[in-house]
Short mmCIF file of N, CA and C in Angstrom, two decimals:
data_model
loop_
_atom_site.label_atom_id
_atom_site.label_comp_id
_atom_site.label_asym_id
_atom_site.label_seq_id
_atom_site.Cartn_x
_atom_site.Cartn_y
_atom_site.Cartn_z
N PHE A 1 0.83 -1.19 0.00
CA PHE A 1 0.00 0.00 0.00
C PHE A 1 0.87 1.25 0.00
N THR A 2 1.89 1.26 0.84
CA THR A 2 2.76 2.43 0.94
C THR A 2 3.47 2.70 -0.37
N GLY A 3 3.97 1.66 -1.03
CA GLY A 3 4.62 1.85 -2.33
C GLY A 3 3.65 2.41 -3.35
N SER A 4 2.43 1.91 -3.35
CA SER A 4 1.42 2.43 -4.27
C SER A 4 1.06 3.88 -3.94
N ALA A 5 0.97 4.19 -2.66
CA ALA A 5 0.62 5.55 -2.25
C ALA A 5 1.69 6.54 -2.71
N PHE A 6 2.96 6.19 -2.48
CA PHE A 6 4.02 7.12 -2.87
C PHE A 6 4.22 7.15 -4.39
N GLY A 7 4.01 6.02 -5.06
CA GLY A 7 4.08 6.01 -6.52
C GLY A 7 2.97 6.86 -7.11
N SER A 8 1.78 6.73 -6.59
CA SER A 8 0.65 7.56 -7.05
C SER A 8 0.90 9.03 -6.75
N ALA A 9 1.48 9.31 -5.58
CA ALA A 9 1.77 10.69 -5.22
C ALA A 9 2.80 11.30 -6.17
N ALA A 10 3.79 10.51 -6.58
CA ALA A 10 4.79 11.02 -7.52
C ALA A 10 4.15 11.34 -8.87
N ILE A 11 3.28 10.46 -9.34
CA ILE A 11 2.58 10.72 -10.60
C ILE A 11 1.68 11.95 -10.47
N TRP A 12 0.96 12.02 -9.36
CA TRP A 12 0.07 13.15 -9.11
C TRP A 12 0.87 14.46 -9.06
N GLN A 13 2.03 14.42 -8.39
CA GLN A 13 2.88 15.60 -8.28
C GLN A 13 3.37 16.04 -9.66
N TYR A 14 3.78 15.09 -10.48
CA TYR A 14 4.23 15.41 -11.84
C TYR A 14 3.10 16.03 -12.64
N GLU A 15 1.91 15.42 -12.58
CA GLU A 15 0.78 15.95 -13.33
C GLU A 15 0.36 17.33 -12.83
N SER A 16 0.44 17.55 -11.52
CA SER A 16 0.11 18.87 -10.97
C SER A 16 1.08 19.93 -11.46
N LEU A 17 2.35 19.60 -11.46
CA LEU A 17 3.36 20.54 -11.95
C LEU A 17 3.14 20.84 -13.42
N LYS A 18 2.89 19.81 -14.21
CA LYS A 18 2.63 19.99 -15.63
C LYS A 18 1.40 20.87 -15.84
N SER A 19 0.37 20.65 -15.06
CA SER A 19 -0.86 21.44 -15.17
C SER A 19 -0.61 22.89 -14.78
N ARG A 20 0.19 23.12 -13.73
CA ARG A 20 0.50 24.49 -13.31
C ARG A 20 1.26 25.24 -14.39
N VAL A 21 2.18 24.58 -15.04
CA VAL A 21 2.94 25.23 -16.11
C VAL A 21 2.00 25.57 -17.27
N GLN A 22 1.14 24.65 -17.65
CA GLN A 22 0.20 24.91 -18.74
C GLN A 22 -0.77 26.04 -18.36
N THR A 23 -1.24 26.04 -17.12
CA THR A 23 -2.16 27.08 -16.65
C THR A 23 -1.48 28.44 -16.68
N TYR A 24 -0.23 28.48 -16.30
CA TYR A 24 0.50 29.76 -16.31
C TYR A 24 0.50 30.36 -17.70
N PHE A 25 0.81 29.55 -18.70
CA PHE A 25 0.85 30.07 -20.06
C PHE A 25 -0.55 30.40 -20.59
N GLU A 26 -1.55 29.63 -20.20
CA GLU A 26 -2.92 29.92 -20.62
C GLU A 26 -3.42 31.21 -19.97
N GLU A 27 -3.06 31.44 -18.70
CA GLU A 27 -3.48 32.66 -18.02
C GLU A 27 -2.82 33.88 -18.62
N ALA A 28 -1.58 33.73 -19.04
CA ALA A 28 -0.90 34.86 -19.68
C ALA A 28 -1.64 35.27 -20.95
N ARG A 29 -2.16 34.30 -21.68
CA ARG A 29 -2.90 34.61 -22.91
C ARG A 29 -4.31 35.11 -22.60
N ALA A 30 -4.89 34.68 -21.49
CA ALA A 30 -6.30 34.97 -21.22
C ALA A 30 -6.50 36.16 -20.29
N ASP A 31 -5.43 36.87 -19.88
CA ASP A 31 -5.58 38.01 -18.97
C ASP A 31 -6.55 39.05 -19.52
N TRP A 32 -6.49 39.30 -20.78
CA TRP A 32 -7.36 40.31 -21.36
C TRP A 32 -8.83 39.90 -21.32
N MET A 33 -9.09 38.58 -21.23
CA MET A 33 -10.48 38.10 -21.18
C MET A 33 -11.14 38.40 -19.83
N ASP A 34 -10.34 38.51 -18.76
CA ASP A 34 -10.90 38.79 -17.43
C ASP A 34 -11.66 40.11 -17.41
N LYS A 35 -11.19 41.06 -18.16
CA LYS A 35 -11.84 42.36 -18.20
C LYS A 35 -13.19 42.28 -18.91
N MET A 36 -13.35 41.30 -19.77
CA MET A 36 -14.58 41.17 -20.54
C MET A 36 -15.65 40.36 -19.81
N ARG A 37 -15.26 39.47 -18.90
CA ARG A 37 -16.20 38.59 -18.20
C ARG A 37 -16.95 39.35 -17.12
N PRO A 38 -18.24 39.04 -16.93
CA PRO A 38 -18.97 39.67 -15.81
C PRO A 38 -18.49 39.07 -14.48
N GLN A 39 -18.51 39.86 -13.44
CA GLN A 39 -18.09 39.41 -12.12
C GLN A 39 -19.18 38.53 -11.52
N LYS A 40 -18.76 37.52 -10.76
CA LYS A 40 -19.71 36.62 -10.11
C LYS A 40 -20.37 37.34 -8.94
N ARG A 41 -21.62 36.98 -8.70
CA ARG A 41 -22.39 37.64 -7.64
C ARG A 41 -22.50 36.74 -6.44
N GLY A 42 -22.90 37.32 -5.34
CA GLY A 42 -23.14 36.56 -4.12
C GLY A 42 -22.11 36.87 -3.06
N GLU A 43 -22.56 37.51 -1.98
CA GLU A 43 -21.65 37.91 -0.91
C GLU A 43 -21.09 36.71 -0.17
N PHE A 44 -21.93 35.70 0.10
CA PHE A 44 -21.46 34.50 0.80
C PHE A 44 -20.38 33.80 -0.01
N ARG A 45 -20.61 33.67 -1.31
CA ARG A 45 -19.64 33.03 -2.18
C ARG A 45 -18.31 33.78 -2.16
N LYS A 46 -18.37 35.09 -2.18
CA LYS A 46 -17.14 35.90 -2.12
C LYS A 46 -16.40 35.69 -0.81
N GLN A 47 -17.16 35.59 0.29
CA GLN A 47 -16.53 35.37 1.59
C GLN A 47 -15.86 34.00 1.65
N VAL A 48 -16.54 32.98 1.13
CA VAL A 48 -15.95 31.63 1.12
C VAL A 48 -14.71 31.61 0.24
N ASN A 49 -14.79 32.22 -0.94
CA ASN A 49 -13.63 32.29 -1.82
C ASN A 49 -12.47 33.04 -1.17
N SER A 50 -12.78 34.13 -0.49
CA SER A 50 -11.74 34.90 0.19
C SER A 50 -11.09 34.07 1.29
N TRP A 51 -11.91 33.36 2.09
CA TRP A 51 -11.38 32.50 3.15
C TRP A 51 -10.49 31.41 2.55
N TRP A 52 -10.99 30.73 1.50
CA TRP A 52 -10.25 29.64 0.88
C TRP A 52 -8.93 30.13 0.29
N ASN A 53 -8.95 31.28 -0.37
CA ASN A 53 -7.75 31.81 -1.00
C ASN A 53 -6.72 32.29 0.02
N ASN A 54 -7.15 32.61 1.24
CA ASN A 54 -6.22 33.03 2.28
C ASN A 54 -5.58 31.86 3.02
N LEU A 55 -6.06 30.64 2.77
CA LEU A 55 -5.45 29.47 3.41
C LEU A 55 -4.14 29.12 2.73
N THR A 56 -3.24 28.54 3.51
CA THR A 56 -2.00 28.04 2.92
C THR A 56 -2.31 26.75 2.16
N GLU A 57 -1.37 26.29 1.35
CA GLU A 57 -1.57 25.05 0.61
C GLU A 57 -1.76 23.88 1.58
N GLY A 58 -1.04 23.90 2.68
CA GLY A 58 -1.18 22.84 3.68
C GLY A 58 -2.56 22.83 4.31
N GLN A 59 -3.08 24.01 4.64
CA GLN A 59 -4.40 24.09 5.23
C GLN A 59 -5.47 23.65 4.25
N ARG A 60 -5.29 23.99 2.97
CA ARG A 60 -6.25 23.52 1.95
C ARG A 60 -6.19 22.01 1.82
N THR A 61 -5.00 21.45 1.93
CA THR A 61 -4.83 20.00 1.82
C THR A 61 -5.52 19.28 2.96
N VAL A 62 -5.32 19.73 4.18
CA VAL A 62 -5.92 19.02 5.32
C VAL A 62 -7.40 19.32 5.49
N THR A 63 -7.90 20.33 4.82
CA THR A 63 -9.34 20.59 4.88
C THR A 63 -10.12 19.39 4.37
N GLY A 64 -9.64 18.76 3.31
CA GLY A 64 -10.28 17.55 2.80
C GLY A 64 -10.18 16.39 3.77
N ILE A 65 -9.03 16.25 4.41
CA ILE A 65 -8.86 15.17 5.39
C ILE A 65 -9.77 15.40 6.59
N ILE A 66 -9.85 16.64 7.04
CA ILE A 66 -10.73 16.96 8.17
C ILE A 66 -12.19 16.70 7.79
N ALA A 67 -12.58 17.09 6.58
CA ALA A 67 -13.95 16.85 6.12
C ALA A 67 -14.25 15.34 6.09
N ALA A 68 -13.30 14.54 5.64
CA ALA A 68 -13.50 13.08 5.61
C ALA A 68 -13.66 12.54 7.03
N ASN A 69 -12.85 13.02 7.97
CA ASN A 69 -12.94 12.57 9.36
C ASN A 69 -14.28 12.97 9.98
N VAL A 70 -14.74 14.18 9.71
CA VAL A 70 -16.02 14.65 10.24
C VAL A 70 -17.17 13.83 9.63
N PHE A 71 -17.09 13.55 8.33
CA PHE A 71 -18.11 12.74 7.66
C PHE A 71 -18.19 11.34 8.28
N VAL A 72 -17.05 10.70 8.49
CA VAL A 72 -17.03 9.36 9.10
C VAL A 72 -17.55 9.43 10.53
N PHE A 73 -17.18 10.48 11.27
CA PHE A 73 -17.68 10.66 12.64
C PHE A 73 -19.21 10.74 12.64
N CYS A 74 -19.77 11.47 11.69
CA CYS A 74 -21.23 11.59 11.59
C CYS A 74 -21.88 10.26 11.21
N LEU A 75 -21.22 9.48 10.35
CA LEU A 75 -21.76 8.17 9.99
C LEU A 75 -21.85 7.25 11.20
N TRP A 76 -20.90 7.37 12.13
CA TRP A 76 -20.93 6.56 13.34
C TRP A 76 -22.17 6.87 14.18
N ARG A 77 -22.71 8.07 14.05
CA ARG A 77 -23.87 8.48 14.85
C ARG A 77 -25.19 8.00 14.26
N LEU A 78 -25.18 7.45 13.05
CA LEU A 78 -26.41 6.95 12.43
C LEU A 78 -26.62 5.49 12.81
N PRO A 79 -27.72 5.17 13.50
CA PRO A 79 -27.94 3.79 13.95
C PRO A 79 -27.96 2.77 12.80
N GLY A 80 -28.47 3.14 11.65
CA GLY A 80 -28.53 2.21 10.53
C GLY A 80 -27.17 1.89 9.93
N MET A 81 -26.17 2.67 10.24
CA MET A 81 -24.83 2.48 9.68
C MET A 81 -23.90 1.71 10.62
N ARG A 82 -24.35 1.41 11.83
CA ARG A 82 -23.47 0.80 12.83
C ARG A 82 -22.79 -0.49 12.36
N ARG A 83 -23.55 -1.38 11.80
CA ARG A 83 -22.98 -2.67 11.38
C ARG A 83 -21.91 -2.47 10.31
N PHE A 84 -22.24 -1.65 9.32
CA PHE A 84 -21.29 -1.33 8.25
C PHE A 84 -20.03 -0.67 8.82
N MET A 85 -20.22 0.27 9.73
CA MET A 85 -19.08 0.99 10.32
C MET A 85 -18.20 0.04 11.14
N PHE A 86 -18.81 -0.84 11.91
CA PHE A 86 -18.01 -1.80 12.69
C PHE A 86 -17.24 -2.75 11.78
N THR A 87 -17.83 -3.10 10.64
CA THR A 87 -17.16 -4.03 9.73
C THR A 87 -15.98 -3.38 9.03
N TYR A 88 -16.17 -2.17 8.53
CA TYR A 88 -15.16 -1.56 7.66
C TYR A 88 -14.37 -0.41 8.27
N PHE A 89 -14.83 0.17 9.36
CA PHE A 89 -14.15 1.33 9.93
C PHE A 89 -13.56 1.06 11.32
N THR A 90 -13.47 -0.21 11.71
CA THR A 90 -12.72 -0.59 12.91
C THR A 90 -11.72 -1.66 12.51
N SER A 91 -10.58 -1.64 13.15
CA SER A 91 -9.56 -2.64 12.83
C SER A 91 -9.62 -3.76 13.86
N ASN A 92 -9.63 -4.97 13.35
CA ASN A 92 -9.69 -6.15 14.20
C ASN A 92 -9.08 -7.31 13.42
N PRO A 93 -8.00 -7.92 13.92
CA PRO A 93 -7.36 -9.00 13.15
C PRO A 93 -8.22 -10.26 13.01
N SER A 94 -9.29 -10.38 13.80
CA SER A 94 -10.14 -11.56 13.67
C SER A 94 -11.36 -11.28 12.79
N SER A 95 -11.43 -10.10 12.20
CA SER A 95 -12.54 -9.74 11.32
C SER A 95 -12.39 -10.40 9.96
N ARG A 96 -13.51 -10.57 9.26
CA ARG A 96 -13.43 -11.14 7.91
C ARG A 96 -12.91 -10.12 6.92
N ALA A 97 -13.07 -8.83 7.19
CA ALA A 97 -12.52 -7.77 6.35
C ALA A 97 -11.25 -7.27 7.03
N LEU A 98 -10.10 -7.55 6.44
CA LEU A 98 -8.84 -7.16 7.06
C LEU A 98 -8.17 -5.97 6.38
N CYS A 99 -8.20 -5.91 5.08
CA CYS A 99 -7.41 -4.90 4.37
C CYS A 99 -8.06 -3.52 4.35
N SER A 100 -9.31 -3.43 3.94
CA SER A 100 -9.94 -2.11 3.85
C SER A 100 -10.03 -1.41 5.21
N PRO A 101 -10.29 -2.11 6.32
CA PRO A 101 -10.29 -1.41 7.60
C PRO A 101 -8.93 -0.84 7.99
N MET A 102 -7.86 -1.40 7.43
CA MET A 102 -6.54 -0.84 7.75
C MET A 102 -6.45 0.61 7.29
N LEU A 103 -7.08 0.94 6.19
CA LEU A 103 -7.11 2.33 5.71
C LEU A 103 -8.30 3.09 6.29
N LEU A 104 -9.48 2.51 6.23
CA LEU A 104 -10.68 3.23 6.62
C LEU A 104 -10.74 3.55 8.11
N SER A 105 -10.17 2.70 8.95
CA SER A 105 -10.23 2.97 10.39
C SER A 105 -9.41 4.19 10.78
N THR A 106 -8.49 4.61 9.92
CA THR A 106 -7.70 5.81 10.25
C THR A 106 -8.57 7.06 10.26
N PHE A 107 -9.75 7.00 9.66
CA PHE A 107 -10.65 8.15 9.63
C PHE A 107 -11.71 8.08 10.73
N SER A 108 -11.68 7.04 11.56
CA SER A 108 -12.69 6.85 12.60
C SER A 108 -12.23 7.43 13.93
N HIS A 109 -13.15 8.10 14.57
CA HIS A 109 -12.95 8.62 15.93
C HIS A 109 -14.25 8.38 16.69
N PHE A 110 -14.13 7.93 17.93
CA PHE A 110 -15.35 7.65 18.68
C PHE A 110 -15.83 8.89 19.43
N SER A 111 -14.91 9.66 19.99
CA SER A 111 -15.35 10.83 20.75
C SER A 111 -15.05 12.11 19.97
N LEU A 112 -15.92 13.09 20.16
CA LEU A 112 -15.76 14.38 19.49
C LEU A 112 -14.48 15.06 19.95
N PHE A 113 -14.16 14.96 21.24
CA PHE A 113 -12.95 15.59 21.75
C PHE A 113 -11.70 15.00 21.09
N HIS A 114 -11.66 13.68 20.96
CA HIS A 114 -10.50 13.02 20.35
C HIS A 114 -10.33 13.46 18.90
N MET A 115 -11.43 13.50 18.17
CA MET A 115 -11.36 13.92 16.78
C MET A 115 -10.95 15.39 16.69
N ALA A 116 -11.53 16.24 17.50
CA ALA A 116 -11.22 17.66 17.46
C ALA A 116 -9.74 17.90 17.79
N ALA A 117 -9.23 17.20 18.79
CA ALA A 117 -7.81 17.35 19.15
C ALA A 117 -6.90 16.90 18.01
N ASN A 118 -7.22 15.75 17.41
CA ASN A 118 -6.40 15.26 16.29
C ASN A 118 -6.45 16.21 15.10
N MET A 119 -7.63 16.73 14.79
CA MET A 119 -7.76 17.62 13.64
C MET A 119 -7.08 18.96 13.90
N TYR A 120 -7.11 19.43 15.15
CA TYR A 120 -6.41 20.67 15.50
C TYR A 120 -4.90 20.51 15.31
N VAL A 121 -4.37 19.39 15.78
CA VAL A 121 -2.93 19.14 15.63
C VAL A 121 -2.59 19.01 14.14
N LEU A 122 -3.40 18.31 13.39
CA LEU A 122 -3.17 18.17 11.96
C LEU A 122 -3.18 19.53 11.28
N TRP A 123 -4.14 20.37 11.62
CA TRP A 123 -4.25 21.71 11.05
C TRP A 123 -3.03 22.56 11.41
N SER A 124 -2.57 22.43 12.66
CA SER A 124 -1.49 23.30 13.13
C SER A 124 -0.14 23.03 12.46
N PHE A 125 0.15 21.79 12.11
CA PHE A 125 1.44 21.54 11.46
C PHE A 125 1.33 21.33 9.95
N SER A 126 0.13 21.46 9.42
CA SER A 126 -0.08 21.19 7.99
C SER A 126 0.71 22.12 7.08
N SER A 127 0.76 23.39 7.41
CA SER A 127 1.44 24.35 6.53
C SER A 127 2.92 24.03 6.38
N SER A 128 3.57 23.74 7.50
CA SER A 128 5.01 23.48 7.43
C SER A 128 5.32 22.15 6.77
N ILE A 129 4.56 21.11 7.06
CA ILE A 129 4.88 19.80 6.49
C ILE A 129 4.54 19.75 5.01
N VAL A 130 3.45 20.41 4.60
CA VAL A 130 3.10 20.41 3.18
C VAL A 130 4.08 21.27 2.39
N SER A 131 4.57 22.35 2.98
CA SER A 131 5.57 23.14 2.26
C SER A 131 6.88 22.36 2.13
N LEU A 132 7.14 21.46 3.06
CA LEU A 132 8.34 20.63 3.00
C LEU A 132 8.19 19.47 2.01
N LEU A 133 7.06 18.76 2.07
CA LEU A 133 6.87 17.56 1.26
C LEU A 133 6.08 17.80 -0.02
N GLY A 134 5.19 18.77 -0.01
CA GLY A 134 4.21 18.93 -1.09
C GLY A 134 2.94 18.21 -0.69
N CYS A 135 1.82 18.66 -1.20
CA CYS A 135 0.54 18.08 -0.74
C CYS A 135 0.41 16.62 -1.15
N GLU A 136 0.92 16.25 -2.31
CA GLU A 136 0.78 14.87 -2.77
C GLU A 136 1.56 13.91 -1.87
N GLN A 137 2.80 14.25 -1.56
CA GLN A 137 3.61 13.40 -0.69
C GLN A 137 3.07 13.39 0.74
N PHE A 138 2.54 14.54 1.19
CA PHE A 138 1.95 14.58 2.53
C PHE A 138 0.78 13.61 2.64
N ILE A 139 -0.10 13.60 1.64
CA ILE A 139 -1.24 12.68 1.67
C ILE A 139 -0.75 11.23 1.65
N ALA A 140 0.30 10.96 0.88
CA ALA A 140 0.86 9.60 0.86
C ALA A 140 1.40 9.23 2.25
N VAL A 141 2.09 10.16 2.91
CA VAL A 141 2.60 9.90 4.26
C VAL A 141 1.44 9.69 5.22
N TYR A 142 0.42 10.53 5.14
CA TYR A 142 -0.73 10.43 6.04
C TYR A 142 -1.42 9.07 5.91
N LEU A 143 -1.72 8.68 4.69
CA LEU A 143 -2.41 7.41 4.47
C LEU A 143 -1.52 6.22 4.82
N SER A 144 -0.24 6.29 4.46
CA SER A 144 0.68 5.20 4.78
C SER A 144 0.87 5.04 6.28
N ALA A 145 0.98 6.16 6.98
CA ALA A 145 1.12 6.10 8.44
C ALA A 145 -0.10 5.45 9.07
N GLY A 146 -1.29 5.76 8.54
CA GLY A 146 -2.50 5.13 9.06
C GLY A 146 -2.51 3.63 8.84
N VAL A 147 -2.14 3.19 7.65
CA VAL A 147 -2.14 1.76 7.34
C VAL A 147 -1.06 1.03 8.15
N ILE A 148 0.12 1.62 8.22
CA ILE A 148 1.22 0.98 8.96
C ILE A 148 0.90 0.89 10.45
N SER A 149 0.32 1.95 11.02
CA SER A 149 -0.01 1.90 12.45
C SER A 149 -1.11 0.88 12.73
N THR A 150 -2.05 0.73 11.79
CA THR A 150 -3.07 -0.29 11.96
C THR A 150 -2.46 -1.68 11.87
N PHE A 151 -1.51 -1.86 10.97
CA PHE A 151 -0.81 -3.15 10.87
C PHE A 151 -0.07 -3.46 12.17
N VAL A 152 0.60 -2.47 12.74
CA VAL A 152 1.28 -2.67 14.02
C VAL A 152 0.27 -3.02 15.11
N SER A 153 -0.90 -2.40 15.05
CA SER A 153 -1.96 -2.73 16.00
C SER A 153 -2.40 -4.18 15.83
N TYR A 154 -2.53 -4.65 14.57
CA TYR A 154 -2.86 -6.05 14.32
C TYR A 154 -1.82 -6.98 14.94
N VAL A 155 -0.56 -6.67 14.72
CA VAL A 155 0.53 -7.50 15.26
C VAL A 155 0.47 -7.52 16.78
N ALA A 156 0.26 -6.36 17.40
CA ALA A 156 0.20 -6.30 18.87
C ALA A 156 -1.00 -7.09 19.40
N LYS A 157 -2.12 -7.01 18.72
CA LYS A 157 -3.30 -7.76 19.15
C LYS A 157 -3.07 -9.26 19.01
N MET A 158 -2.42 -9.67 17.94
CA MET A 158 -2.12 -11.09 17.75
C MET A 158 -1.15 -11.58 18.83
N ALA A 159 -0.16 -10.76 19.17
CA ALA A 159 0.84 -11.15 20.17
C ALA A 159 0.24 -11.27 21.55
N THR A 160 -0.71 -10.39 21.87
CA THR A 160 -1.31 -10.39 23.21
C THR A 160 -2.57 -11.24 23.29
N GLY A 161 -3.11 -11.66 22.15
CA GLY A 161 -4.32 -12.46 22.15
C GLY A 161 -5.59 -11.67 22.39
N ARG A 162 -5.50 -10.37 22.27
CA ARG A 162 -6.68 -9.50 22.45
C ARG A 162 -7.22 -9.14 21.07
N PHE A 163 -8.42 -9.53 20.79
CA PHE A 163 -8.98 -9.37 19.45
C PHE A 163 -10.18 -8.42 19.43
N GLU A 164 -10.19 -7.40 20.28
CA GLU A 164 -11.28 -6.45 20.24
C GLU A 164 -11.03 -5.40 19.15
N PRO A 165 -12.09 -4.88 18.57
CA PRO A 165 -11.92 -3.88 17.51
C PRO A 165 -11.41 -2.56 18.07
N SER A 166 -10.71 -1.82 17.22
CA SER A 166 -10.23 -0.50 17.62
C SER A 166 -10.44 0.49 16.50
N LEU A 167 -10.45 1.75 16.88
CA LEU A 167 -10.64 2.84 15.93
C LEU A 167 -9.34 3.62 15.78
N GLY A 168 -9.23 4.33 14.69
CA GLY A 168 -8.11 5.23 14.50
C GLY A 168 -6.86 4.50 14.04
N ALA A 169 -5.85 5.30 13.82
CA ALA A 169 -4.59 4.76 13.32
C ALA A 169 -3.79 4.12 14.44
#
């Protein structure tokens, strides 16, 4: 999984760079068109765009991760989703689903405080780590760390004989 994550991140990074170069040249040609286009309306939309544009690349990157974590947290609160969530969003070496929970359980949090603390820490160091690695490599590190830590959890559970499900990385 880790090799695939970093290989995909390298391809994604290359394609992003290629796209940025192409966009730069297209924008240089299209600058005069901006004066001809009507401005978009809506005060709320302008505020959201202003907020989004003021975020660093790292903060924009982790916004998606935070949204995924909040979405999974909300799914845990739906009674009809409990069975599905226990099957695929908790890690347990005695479960019939072993591989997908290794990734999906990294997005699970049981308590709001635990999730909020994790997301705050992620938000706080996102700018520096993404500027160091790039958003593509950061996402590869994030996902790989989740899978590897779940694997270590599987090994520890097998060694101790404790086979209860767990959440998180």
